[in-house]
Short mmCIF file of C-alpha atoms and ligand atoms in Angstrom, two decimals:
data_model
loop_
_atom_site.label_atom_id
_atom_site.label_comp_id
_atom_site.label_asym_id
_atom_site.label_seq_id
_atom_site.Cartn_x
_atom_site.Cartn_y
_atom_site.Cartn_z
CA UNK Q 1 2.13 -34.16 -37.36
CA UNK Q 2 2.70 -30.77 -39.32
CA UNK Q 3 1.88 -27.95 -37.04
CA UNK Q 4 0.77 -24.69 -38.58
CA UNK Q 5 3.26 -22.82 -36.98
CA UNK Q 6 5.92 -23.86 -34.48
CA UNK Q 7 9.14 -21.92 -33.18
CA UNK Q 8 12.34 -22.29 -34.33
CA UNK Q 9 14.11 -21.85 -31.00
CA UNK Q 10 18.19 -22.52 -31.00
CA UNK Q 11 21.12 -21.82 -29.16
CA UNK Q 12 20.67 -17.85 -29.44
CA UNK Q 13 17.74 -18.27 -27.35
CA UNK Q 14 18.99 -20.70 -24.50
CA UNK Q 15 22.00 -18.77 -24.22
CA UNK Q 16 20.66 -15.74 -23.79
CA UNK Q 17 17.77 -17.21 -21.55
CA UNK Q 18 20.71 -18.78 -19.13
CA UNK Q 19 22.48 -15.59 -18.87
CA UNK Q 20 19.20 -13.84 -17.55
CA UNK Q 21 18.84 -16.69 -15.06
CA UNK Q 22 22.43 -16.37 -14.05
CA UNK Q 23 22.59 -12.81 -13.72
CA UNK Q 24 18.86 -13.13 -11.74
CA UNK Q 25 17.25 -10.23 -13.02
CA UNK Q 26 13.61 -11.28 -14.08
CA UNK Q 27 12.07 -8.17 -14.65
CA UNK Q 28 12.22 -4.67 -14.07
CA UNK Q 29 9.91 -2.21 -13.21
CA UNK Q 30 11.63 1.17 -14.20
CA UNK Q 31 10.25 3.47 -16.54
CA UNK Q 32 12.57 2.61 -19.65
CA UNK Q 33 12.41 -1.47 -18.57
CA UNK Q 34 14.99 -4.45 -17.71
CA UNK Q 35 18.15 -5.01 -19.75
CA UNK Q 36 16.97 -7.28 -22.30
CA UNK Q 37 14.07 -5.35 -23.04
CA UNK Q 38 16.20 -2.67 -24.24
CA UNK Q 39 18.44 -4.91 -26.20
CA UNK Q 40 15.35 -6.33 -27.84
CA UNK Q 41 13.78 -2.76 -28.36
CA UNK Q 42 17.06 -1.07 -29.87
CA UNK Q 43 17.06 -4.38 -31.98
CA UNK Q 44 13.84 -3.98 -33.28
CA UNK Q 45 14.23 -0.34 -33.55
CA UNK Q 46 16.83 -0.54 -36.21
CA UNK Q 47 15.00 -3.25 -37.93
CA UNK Q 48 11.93 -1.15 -38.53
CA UNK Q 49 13.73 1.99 -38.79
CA UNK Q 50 11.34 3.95 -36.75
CA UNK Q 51 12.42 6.11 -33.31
CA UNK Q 52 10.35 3.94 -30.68
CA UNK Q 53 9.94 0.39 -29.95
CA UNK Q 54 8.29 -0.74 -26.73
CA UNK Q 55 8.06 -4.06 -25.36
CA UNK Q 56 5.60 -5.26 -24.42
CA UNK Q 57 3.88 -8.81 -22.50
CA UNK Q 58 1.71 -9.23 -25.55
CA UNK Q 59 -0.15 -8.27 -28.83
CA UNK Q 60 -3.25 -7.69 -26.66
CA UNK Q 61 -1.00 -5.00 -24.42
CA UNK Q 62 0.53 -3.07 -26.99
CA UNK Q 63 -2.91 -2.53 -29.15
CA UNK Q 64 -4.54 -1.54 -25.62
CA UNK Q 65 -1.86 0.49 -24.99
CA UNK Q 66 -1.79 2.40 -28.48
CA UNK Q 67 -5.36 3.01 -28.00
CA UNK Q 68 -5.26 4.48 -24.70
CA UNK Q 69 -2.30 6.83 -25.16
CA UNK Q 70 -5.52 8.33 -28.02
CA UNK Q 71 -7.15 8.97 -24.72
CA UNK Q 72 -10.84 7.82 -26.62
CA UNK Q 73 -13.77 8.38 -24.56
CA UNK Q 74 -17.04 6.80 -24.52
CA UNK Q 75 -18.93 6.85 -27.04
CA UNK Q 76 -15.77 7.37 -29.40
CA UNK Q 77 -15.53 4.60 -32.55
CA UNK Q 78 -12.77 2.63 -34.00
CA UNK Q 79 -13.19 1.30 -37.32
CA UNK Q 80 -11.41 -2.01 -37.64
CA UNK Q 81 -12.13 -5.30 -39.65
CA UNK Q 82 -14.27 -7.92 -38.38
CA UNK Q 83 -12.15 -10.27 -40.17
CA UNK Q 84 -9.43 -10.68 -37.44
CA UNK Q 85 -8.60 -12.06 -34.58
CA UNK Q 86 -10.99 -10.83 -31.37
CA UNK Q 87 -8.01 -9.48 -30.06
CA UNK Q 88 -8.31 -6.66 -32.30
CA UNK Q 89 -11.88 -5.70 -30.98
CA UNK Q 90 -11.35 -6.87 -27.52
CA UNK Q 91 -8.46 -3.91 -27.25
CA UNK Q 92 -11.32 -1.23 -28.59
CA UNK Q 93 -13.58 -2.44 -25.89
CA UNK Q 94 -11.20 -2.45 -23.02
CA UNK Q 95 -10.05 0.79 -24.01
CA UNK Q 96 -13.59 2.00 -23.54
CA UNK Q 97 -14.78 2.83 -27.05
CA UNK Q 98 -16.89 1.22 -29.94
CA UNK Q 99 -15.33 -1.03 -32.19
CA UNK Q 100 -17.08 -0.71 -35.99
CA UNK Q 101 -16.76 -3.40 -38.20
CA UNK Q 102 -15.71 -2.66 -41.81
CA UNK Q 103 -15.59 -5.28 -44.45
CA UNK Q 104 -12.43 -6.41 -46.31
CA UNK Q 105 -11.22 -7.07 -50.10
CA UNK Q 106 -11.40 -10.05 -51.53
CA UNK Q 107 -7.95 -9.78 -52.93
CA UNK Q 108 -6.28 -10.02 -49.88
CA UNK Q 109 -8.57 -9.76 -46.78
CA UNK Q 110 -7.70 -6.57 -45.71
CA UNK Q 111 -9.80 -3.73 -44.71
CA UNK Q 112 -11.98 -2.49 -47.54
CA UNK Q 113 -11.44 1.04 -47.63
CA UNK Q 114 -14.40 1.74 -50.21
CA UNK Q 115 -16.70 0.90 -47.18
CA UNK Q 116 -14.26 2.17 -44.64
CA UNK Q 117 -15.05 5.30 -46.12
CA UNK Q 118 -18.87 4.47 -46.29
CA UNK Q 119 -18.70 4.19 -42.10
CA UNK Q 120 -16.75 6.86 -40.72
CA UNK Q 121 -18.90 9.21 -38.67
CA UNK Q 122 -18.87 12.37 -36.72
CA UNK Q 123 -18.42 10.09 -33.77
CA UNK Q 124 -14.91 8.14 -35.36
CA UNK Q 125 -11.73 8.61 -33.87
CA UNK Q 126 -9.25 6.12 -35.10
CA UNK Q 127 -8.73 3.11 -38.06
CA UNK Q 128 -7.12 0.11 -37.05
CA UNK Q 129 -6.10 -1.36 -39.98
CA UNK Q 130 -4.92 -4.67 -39.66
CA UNK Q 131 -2.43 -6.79 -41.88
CA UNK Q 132 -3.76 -9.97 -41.50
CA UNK Q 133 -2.27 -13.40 -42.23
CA UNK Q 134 0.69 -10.85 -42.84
CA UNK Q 135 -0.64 -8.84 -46.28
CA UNK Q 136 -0.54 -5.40 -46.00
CA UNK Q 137 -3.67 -3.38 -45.80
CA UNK Q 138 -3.97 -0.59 -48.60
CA UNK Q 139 -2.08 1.94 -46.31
CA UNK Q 140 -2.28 4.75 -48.69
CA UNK Q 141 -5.87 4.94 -48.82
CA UNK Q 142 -6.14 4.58 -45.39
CA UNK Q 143 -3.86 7.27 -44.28
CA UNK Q 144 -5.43 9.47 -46.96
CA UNK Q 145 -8.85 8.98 -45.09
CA UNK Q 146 -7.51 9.32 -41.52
CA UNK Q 147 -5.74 12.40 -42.85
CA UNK Q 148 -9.11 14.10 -44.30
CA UNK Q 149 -10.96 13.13 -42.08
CA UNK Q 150 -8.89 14.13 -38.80
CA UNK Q 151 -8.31 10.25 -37.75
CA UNK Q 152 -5.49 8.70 -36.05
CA UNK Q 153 -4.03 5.00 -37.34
CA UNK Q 154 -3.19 2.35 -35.30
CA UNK Q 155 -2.15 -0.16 -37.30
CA UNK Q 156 -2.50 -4.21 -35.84
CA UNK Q 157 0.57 -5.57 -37.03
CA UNK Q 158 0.30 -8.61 -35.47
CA UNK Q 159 0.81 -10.76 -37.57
CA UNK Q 160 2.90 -8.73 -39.93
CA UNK Q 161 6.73 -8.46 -38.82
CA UNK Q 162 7.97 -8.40 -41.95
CA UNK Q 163 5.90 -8.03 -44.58
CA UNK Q 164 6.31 -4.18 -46.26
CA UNK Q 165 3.85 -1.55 -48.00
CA UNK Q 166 5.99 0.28 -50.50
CA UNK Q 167 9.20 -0.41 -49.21
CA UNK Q 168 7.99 0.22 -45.51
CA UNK Q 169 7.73 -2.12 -42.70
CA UNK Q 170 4.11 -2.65 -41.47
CA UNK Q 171 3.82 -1.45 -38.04
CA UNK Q 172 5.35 1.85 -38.79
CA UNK Q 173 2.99 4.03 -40.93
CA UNK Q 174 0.71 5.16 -39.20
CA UNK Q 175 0.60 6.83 -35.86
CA UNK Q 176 1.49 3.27 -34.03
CA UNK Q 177 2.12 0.29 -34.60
CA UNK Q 178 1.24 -2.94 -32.93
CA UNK Q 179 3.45 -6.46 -33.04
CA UNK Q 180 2.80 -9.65 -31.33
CA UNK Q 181 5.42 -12.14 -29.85
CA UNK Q 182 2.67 -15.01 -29.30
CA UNK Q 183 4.67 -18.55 -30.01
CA UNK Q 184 2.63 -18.90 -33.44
CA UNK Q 185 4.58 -15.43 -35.05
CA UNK Q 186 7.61 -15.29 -37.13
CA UNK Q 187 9.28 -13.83 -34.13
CA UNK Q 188 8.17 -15.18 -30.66
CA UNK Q 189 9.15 -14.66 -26.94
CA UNK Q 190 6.16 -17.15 -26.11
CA UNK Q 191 4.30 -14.40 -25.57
CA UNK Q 192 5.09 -10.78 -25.74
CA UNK Q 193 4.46 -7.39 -28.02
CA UNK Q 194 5.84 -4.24 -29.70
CA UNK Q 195 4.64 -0.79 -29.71
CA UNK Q 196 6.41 1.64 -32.65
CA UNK Q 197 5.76 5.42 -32.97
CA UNK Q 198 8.02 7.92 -34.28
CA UNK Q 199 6.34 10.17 -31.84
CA UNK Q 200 8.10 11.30 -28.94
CA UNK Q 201 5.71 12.44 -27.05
CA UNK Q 202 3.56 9.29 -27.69
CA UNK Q 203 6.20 6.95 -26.58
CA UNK Q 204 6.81 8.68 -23.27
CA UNK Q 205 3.07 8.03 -22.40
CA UNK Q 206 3.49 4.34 -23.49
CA UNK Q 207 6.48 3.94 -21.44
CA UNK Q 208 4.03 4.87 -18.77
CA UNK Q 209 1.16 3.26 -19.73
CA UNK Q 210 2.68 -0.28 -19.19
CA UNK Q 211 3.75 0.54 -16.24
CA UNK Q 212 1.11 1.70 -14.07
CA UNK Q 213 0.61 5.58 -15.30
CA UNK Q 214 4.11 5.81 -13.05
CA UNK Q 215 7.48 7.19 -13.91
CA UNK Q 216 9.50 7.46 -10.53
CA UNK Q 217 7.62 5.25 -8.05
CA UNK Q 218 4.27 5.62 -7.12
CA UNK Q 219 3.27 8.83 -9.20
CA UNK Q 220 0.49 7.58 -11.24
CA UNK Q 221 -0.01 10.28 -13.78
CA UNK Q 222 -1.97 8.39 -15.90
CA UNK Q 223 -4.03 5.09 -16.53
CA UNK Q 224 -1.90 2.66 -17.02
CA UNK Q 225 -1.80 -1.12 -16.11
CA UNK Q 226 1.31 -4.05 -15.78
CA UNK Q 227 1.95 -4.63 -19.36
CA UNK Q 228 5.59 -5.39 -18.86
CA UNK Q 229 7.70 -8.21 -20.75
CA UNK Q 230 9.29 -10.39 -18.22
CA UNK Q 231 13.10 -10.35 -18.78
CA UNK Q 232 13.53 -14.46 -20.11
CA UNK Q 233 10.54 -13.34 -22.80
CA UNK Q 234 12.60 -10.51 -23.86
CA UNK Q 235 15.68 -12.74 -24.13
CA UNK Q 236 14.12 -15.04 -26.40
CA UNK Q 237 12.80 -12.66 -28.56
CA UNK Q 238 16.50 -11.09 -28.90
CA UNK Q 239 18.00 -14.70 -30.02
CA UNK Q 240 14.85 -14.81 -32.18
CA UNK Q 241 15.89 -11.10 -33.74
CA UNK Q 242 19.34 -12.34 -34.79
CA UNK Q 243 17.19 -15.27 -37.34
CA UNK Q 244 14.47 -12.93 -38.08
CA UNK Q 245 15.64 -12.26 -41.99
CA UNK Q 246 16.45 -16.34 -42.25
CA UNK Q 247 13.06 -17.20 -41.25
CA UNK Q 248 11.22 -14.81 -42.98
CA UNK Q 249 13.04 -16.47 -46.29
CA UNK Q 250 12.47 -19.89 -45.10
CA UNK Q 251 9.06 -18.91 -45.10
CA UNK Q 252 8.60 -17.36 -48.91
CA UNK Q 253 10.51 -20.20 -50.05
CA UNK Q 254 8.40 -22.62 -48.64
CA UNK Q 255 5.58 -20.72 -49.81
CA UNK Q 256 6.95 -19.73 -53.18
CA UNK Q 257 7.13 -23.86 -53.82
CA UNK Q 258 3.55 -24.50 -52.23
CA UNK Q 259 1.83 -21.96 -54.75
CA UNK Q 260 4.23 -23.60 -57.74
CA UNK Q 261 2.98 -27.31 -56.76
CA UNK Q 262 -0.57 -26.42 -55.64
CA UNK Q 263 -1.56 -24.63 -59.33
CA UNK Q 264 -0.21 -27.63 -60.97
CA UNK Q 265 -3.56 -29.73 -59.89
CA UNK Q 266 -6.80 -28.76 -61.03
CA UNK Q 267 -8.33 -27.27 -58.59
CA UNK Q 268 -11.58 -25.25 -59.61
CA UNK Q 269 -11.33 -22.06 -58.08
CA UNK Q 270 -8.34 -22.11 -55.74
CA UNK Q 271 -7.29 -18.89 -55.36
CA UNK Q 272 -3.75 -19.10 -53.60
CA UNK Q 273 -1.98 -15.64 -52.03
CA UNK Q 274 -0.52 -13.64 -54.41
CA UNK Q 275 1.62 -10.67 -53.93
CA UNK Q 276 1.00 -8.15 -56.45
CA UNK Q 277 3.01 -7.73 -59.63
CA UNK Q 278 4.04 -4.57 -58.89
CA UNK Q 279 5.72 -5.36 -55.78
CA UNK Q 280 3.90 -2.81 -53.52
CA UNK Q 281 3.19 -5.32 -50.98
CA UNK Q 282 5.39 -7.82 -49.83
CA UNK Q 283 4.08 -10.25 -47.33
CA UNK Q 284 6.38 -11.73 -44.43
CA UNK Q 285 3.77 -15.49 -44.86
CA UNK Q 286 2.78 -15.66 -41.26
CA UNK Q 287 -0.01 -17.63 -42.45
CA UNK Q 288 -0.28 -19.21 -46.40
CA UNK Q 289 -4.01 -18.81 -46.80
CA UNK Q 290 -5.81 -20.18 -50.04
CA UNK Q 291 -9.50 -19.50 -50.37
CA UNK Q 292 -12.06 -22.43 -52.21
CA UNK Q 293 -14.40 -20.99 -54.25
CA UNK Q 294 -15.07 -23.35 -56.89
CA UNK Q 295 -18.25 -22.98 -58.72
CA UNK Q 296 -17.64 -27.28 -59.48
CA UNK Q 297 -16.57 -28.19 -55.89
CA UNK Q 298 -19.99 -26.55 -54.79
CA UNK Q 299 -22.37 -28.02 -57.12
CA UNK Q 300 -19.98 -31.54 -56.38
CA UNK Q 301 -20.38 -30.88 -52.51
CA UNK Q 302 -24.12 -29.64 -52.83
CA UNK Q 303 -25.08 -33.22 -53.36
CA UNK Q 304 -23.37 -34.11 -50.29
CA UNK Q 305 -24.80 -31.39 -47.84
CA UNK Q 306 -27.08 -29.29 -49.81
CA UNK Q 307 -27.29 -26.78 -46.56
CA UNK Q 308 -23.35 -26.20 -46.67
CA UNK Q 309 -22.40 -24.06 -49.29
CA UNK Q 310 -18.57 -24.22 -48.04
CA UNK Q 311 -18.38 -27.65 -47.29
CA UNK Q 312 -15.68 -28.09 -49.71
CA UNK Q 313 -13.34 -25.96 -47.13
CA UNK Q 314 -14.35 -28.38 -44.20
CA UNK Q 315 -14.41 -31.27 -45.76
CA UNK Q 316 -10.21 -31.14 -47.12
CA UNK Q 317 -9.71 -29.52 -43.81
CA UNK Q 318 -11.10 -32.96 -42.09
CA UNK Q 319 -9.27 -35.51 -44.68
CA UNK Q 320 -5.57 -33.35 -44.12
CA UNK Q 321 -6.00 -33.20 -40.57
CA UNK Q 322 -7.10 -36.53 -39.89
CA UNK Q 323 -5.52 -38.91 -42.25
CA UNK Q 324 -2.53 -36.48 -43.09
CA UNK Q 325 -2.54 -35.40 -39.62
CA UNK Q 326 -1.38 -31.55 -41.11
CA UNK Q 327 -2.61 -29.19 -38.89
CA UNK Q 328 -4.45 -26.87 -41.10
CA UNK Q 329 -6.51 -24.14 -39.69
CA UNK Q 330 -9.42 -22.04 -40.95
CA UNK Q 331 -8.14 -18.65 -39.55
CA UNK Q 332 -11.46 -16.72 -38.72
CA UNK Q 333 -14.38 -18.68 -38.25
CA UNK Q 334 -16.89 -16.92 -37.07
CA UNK Q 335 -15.80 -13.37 -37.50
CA UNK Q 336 -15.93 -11.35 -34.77
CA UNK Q 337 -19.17 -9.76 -35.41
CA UNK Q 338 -20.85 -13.09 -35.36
CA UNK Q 339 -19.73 -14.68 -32.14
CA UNK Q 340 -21.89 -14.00 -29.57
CA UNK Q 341 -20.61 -11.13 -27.54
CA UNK Q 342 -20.20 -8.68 -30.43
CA UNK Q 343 -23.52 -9.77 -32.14
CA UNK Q 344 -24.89 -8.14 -28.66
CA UNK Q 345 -22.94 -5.36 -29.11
CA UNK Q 346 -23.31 -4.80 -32.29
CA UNK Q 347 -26.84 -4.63 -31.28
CA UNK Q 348 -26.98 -3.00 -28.74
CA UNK Q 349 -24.72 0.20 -29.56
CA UNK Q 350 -24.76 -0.01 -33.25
CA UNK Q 351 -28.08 -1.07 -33.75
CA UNK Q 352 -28.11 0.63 -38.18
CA UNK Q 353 -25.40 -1.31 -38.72
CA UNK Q 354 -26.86 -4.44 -37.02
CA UNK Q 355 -29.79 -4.07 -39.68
CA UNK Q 356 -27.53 -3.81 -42.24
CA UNK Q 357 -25.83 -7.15 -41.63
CA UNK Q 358 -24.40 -9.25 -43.44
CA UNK Q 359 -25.07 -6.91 -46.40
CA UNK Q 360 -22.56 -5.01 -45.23
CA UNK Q 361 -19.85 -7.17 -44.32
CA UNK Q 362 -20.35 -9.33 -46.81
CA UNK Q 363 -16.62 -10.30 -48.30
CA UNK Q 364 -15.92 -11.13 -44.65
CA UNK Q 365 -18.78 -13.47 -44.41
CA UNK Q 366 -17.90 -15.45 -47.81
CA UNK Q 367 -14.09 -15.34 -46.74
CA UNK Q 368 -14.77 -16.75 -42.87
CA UNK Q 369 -16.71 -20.33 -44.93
CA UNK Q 370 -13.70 -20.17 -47.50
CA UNK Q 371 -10.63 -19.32 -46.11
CA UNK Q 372 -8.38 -22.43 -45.33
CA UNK Q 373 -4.19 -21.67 -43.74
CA UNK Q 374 -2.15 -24.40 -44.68
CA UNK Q 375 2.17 -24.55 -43.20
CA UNK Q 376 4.51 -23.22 -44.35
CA UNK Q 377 6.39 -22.25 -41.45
CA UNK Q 378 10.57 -22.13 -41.44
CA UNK Q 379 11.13 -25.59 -39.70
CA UNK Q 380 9.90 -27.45 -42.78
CA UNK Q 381 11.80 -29.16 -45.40
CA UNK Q 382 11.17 -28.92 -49.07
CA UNK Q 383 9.54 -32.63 -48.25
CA UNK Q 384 7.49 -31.52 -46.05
CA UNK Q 385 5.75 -28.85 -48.16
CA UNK Q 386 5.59 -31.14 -50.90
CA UNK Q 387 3.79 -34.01 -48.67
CA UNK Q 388 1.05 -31.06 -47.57
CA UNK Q 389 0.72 -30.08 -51.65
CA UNK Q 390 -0.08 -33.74 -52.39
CA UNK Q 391 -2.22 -34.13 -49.33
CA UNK Q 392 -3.94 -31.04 -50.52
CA UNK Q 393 -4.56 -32.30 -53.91
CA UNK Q 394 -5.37 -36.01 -53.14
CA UNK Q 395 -8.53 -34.49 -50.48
CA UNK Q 396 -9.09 -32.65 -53.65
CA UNK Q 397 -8.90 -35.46 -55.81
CA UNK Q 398 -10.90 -37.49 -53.23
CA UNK Q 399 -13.93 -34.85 -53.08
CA UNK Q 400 -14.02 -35.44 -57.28
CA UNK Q 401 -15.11 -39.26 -56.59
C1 PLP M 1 -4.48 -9.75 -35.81
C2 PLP M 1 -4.11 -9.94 -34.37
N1 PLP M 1 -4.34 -8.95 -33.50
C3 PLP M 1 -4.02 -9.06 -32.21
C4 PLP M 1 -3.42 -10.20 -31.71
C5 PLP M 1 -3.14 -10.31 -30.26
O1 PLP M 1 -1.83 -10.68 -29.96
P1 PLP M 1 -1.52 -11.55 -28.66
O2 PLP M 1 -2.05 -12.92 -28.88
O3 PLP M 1 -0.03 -11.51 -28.58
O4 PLP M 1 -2.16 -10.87 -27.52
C6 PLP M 1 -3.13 -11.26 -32.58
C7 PLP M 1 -2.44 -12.46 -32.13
O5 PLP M 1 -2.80 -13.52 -31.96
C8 PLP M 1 -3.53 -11.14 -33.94
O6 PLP M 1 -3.31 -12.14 -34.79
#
């Protein structure tokens, strides 16, 4: 079996997990956090080259936390993609406002600021852009919106450690950045999370935002919950930081030779990732995502199931799972605004832009049926990636028959 992702844990890791145990210092609950938090932080710190890191126990924490140190109210949206994972809603909600989904490009599936623009209102407070499968939203036109507009950026950087807008590391453009340490991401402590800001003011109300709202005992001074990273978490993700660079290149390679053997076959409208030619956006290939659009492959696979326009997507999914046993993954399907819960809330609170479904999230709708992630993770040989290109093109092959 192939995994889509999987660890690459070594002796960094268990050395520095054994020295926590040894020294027997799980966690801490001061203000600035336990030992290897800091070592982690000050690590990640330099790599990012921004003022503030804070650990955190996961993704989840630090995108809740970013949005309550904006102190939203009620009432108060966040514009974010529905292409993502919940997550990325599920912190808007928690934190008490309205998540409003925008659509994405189809040239990378990242927010689409041309209808970005179309939904900000008198009632938006924030953009969460996020830099999914690790491509970097169009952060320019982004922070030129939040700018006119009097908006604050989060950015979800989740899945993007790594990957760079013009020379920049995701996660630290706009006001905050978030980073997740869940065992599927380049860097993992199992699971954990990053806050970044280069705001000083910020980061002393994150520092007490995961910690209660406390800063010397019990002084609550403002909401805040347990959103600590446990001390062998934090250790891991230090060994992981000393490999970071060396997996990130494992990872274009692999993905460099995937594209090269995948648009050798003829495949009717693959459309693999691309970065673009001028080198504005460099992805870190968290997840190698092609999209099968094939005007052929539909008419082929409408004689199969005339009902499934994407079947083509499904259907090499099945054959490399099951007889290849690869574990590709259709990374999101539904989007958020179609599972249940957020159809009722899109409903219920946003009830225009409910009519205006799917019309207006359209490019998320085609990518959800179209999308397919295939591995290309650091633990896997130049075999290996060959064996998932030919597995690839033989389903392909197969669907031709
Ligand atoms: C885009 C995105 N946002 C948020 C999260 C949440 O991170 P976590 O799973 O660490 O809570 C993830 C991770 O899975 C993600 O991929």
């Amino acid at each position: 079996m192939i995994p889509i992702n999987r660890p690459w844990l070594s002796d960094e890791e268990k050395k520095e997990i054994l020295m926590v145990l040894d020294e027997g210092v799980l966690t801490s609950a001061a203000l600035e956090g336990g030992k290897r938090v800091q070592e982690f932080e000050s690590l990640l710190r330099r790599y990012l080259n921004i003022k503030h890191v804070l650990a955190v126990n996961s993704g989840t924490s630090a995108l809740l936390a970013a949005l309550l140190a904006l102190g939203l109210k009620e009432g108060d949206e966040v514009l974010l993609p529905s292409f993502t994972f919940v997550a990325s809603a599920n912190s808007v909600v928690a934190a008490g406002a309205t998540p409003v989904f925008v659509d994405i490009n189809k040239a990378d599936y990242t927010i689409d600021t041309g209808d970005l623009a179309r939904k900000i209102t008198k009632k938006t407070r924030a953009i969460m852009p996020v830099h999914l499968y690790g491509h970097p939203a169009d952060m320019d036109e982004v922070i030129e919106l939040a700018k006119s507009n009097s908006l604050e950026v989060i950015e979800d950087a989740c899945q993007s450690l790594g990957s760079e807008y013009r020379k920049r590391q995701t996660g630290t453009i706009g006001l905050m950045g978030c980073f997740s340490m869940y065992a599927s991401k380049v860097l993992t402590s199992g699971e954990g999370g990053a806050i970044t800001t280069d705001d000083d003011l910020l980061a002393d109300r994150l520092r007490m935002i995961r910690n209660h709202g406390m800063v010397e005992g019990y002084d609550t001074r403002v909401f805040g919950l347990n959103l600590r990273l446990p001390e062998i978490s934090a250790a891991i993700a230090k060994g992981q930081m000393k490999k970071l660079n060396e997996m990130l290149e494992k990872r274009r390679n692999n993905a460099n030779l995937l594209t090269d053997l995948l648009t050798r076959s003829d495949f009717d409208g693959l459309i693999t990732p691309t970065e673009p030619e001028d080198g504005h956006k460099k992805f870190n290939w968290y997840l190698y995502t092609v999209a099968l659009d094939g005007q052929k492959a539909k008419d082929k696979i409408n004689t199969f199931d005339p009902l499934d326009y994407a079947s083509t997507r499904d259907l090499i999914k099945d054959k490399m799972a099951n007889n290849a046993k690869i574990g590709v993954a259709v990374y999101y399907d539904p989007p958020v605004h179609l599972t249940p819960y957020y159809k009722e809330l899109v409903q219920t609170r946003l009830p225009n832009q409910a009519r205006e479904i799917p019309n207006n999230l359209r490019t998320t709708e085609w990518a959800s049926k179209h999308v397919l992630s295939l591995p290309v993770h650091p633990l896997l040989s130049v075999r290996d990636i060959e064996y998932v290109a030919n597995s690839f093109n033989s389903a392909n092959e197969n669907l031709k028959k």
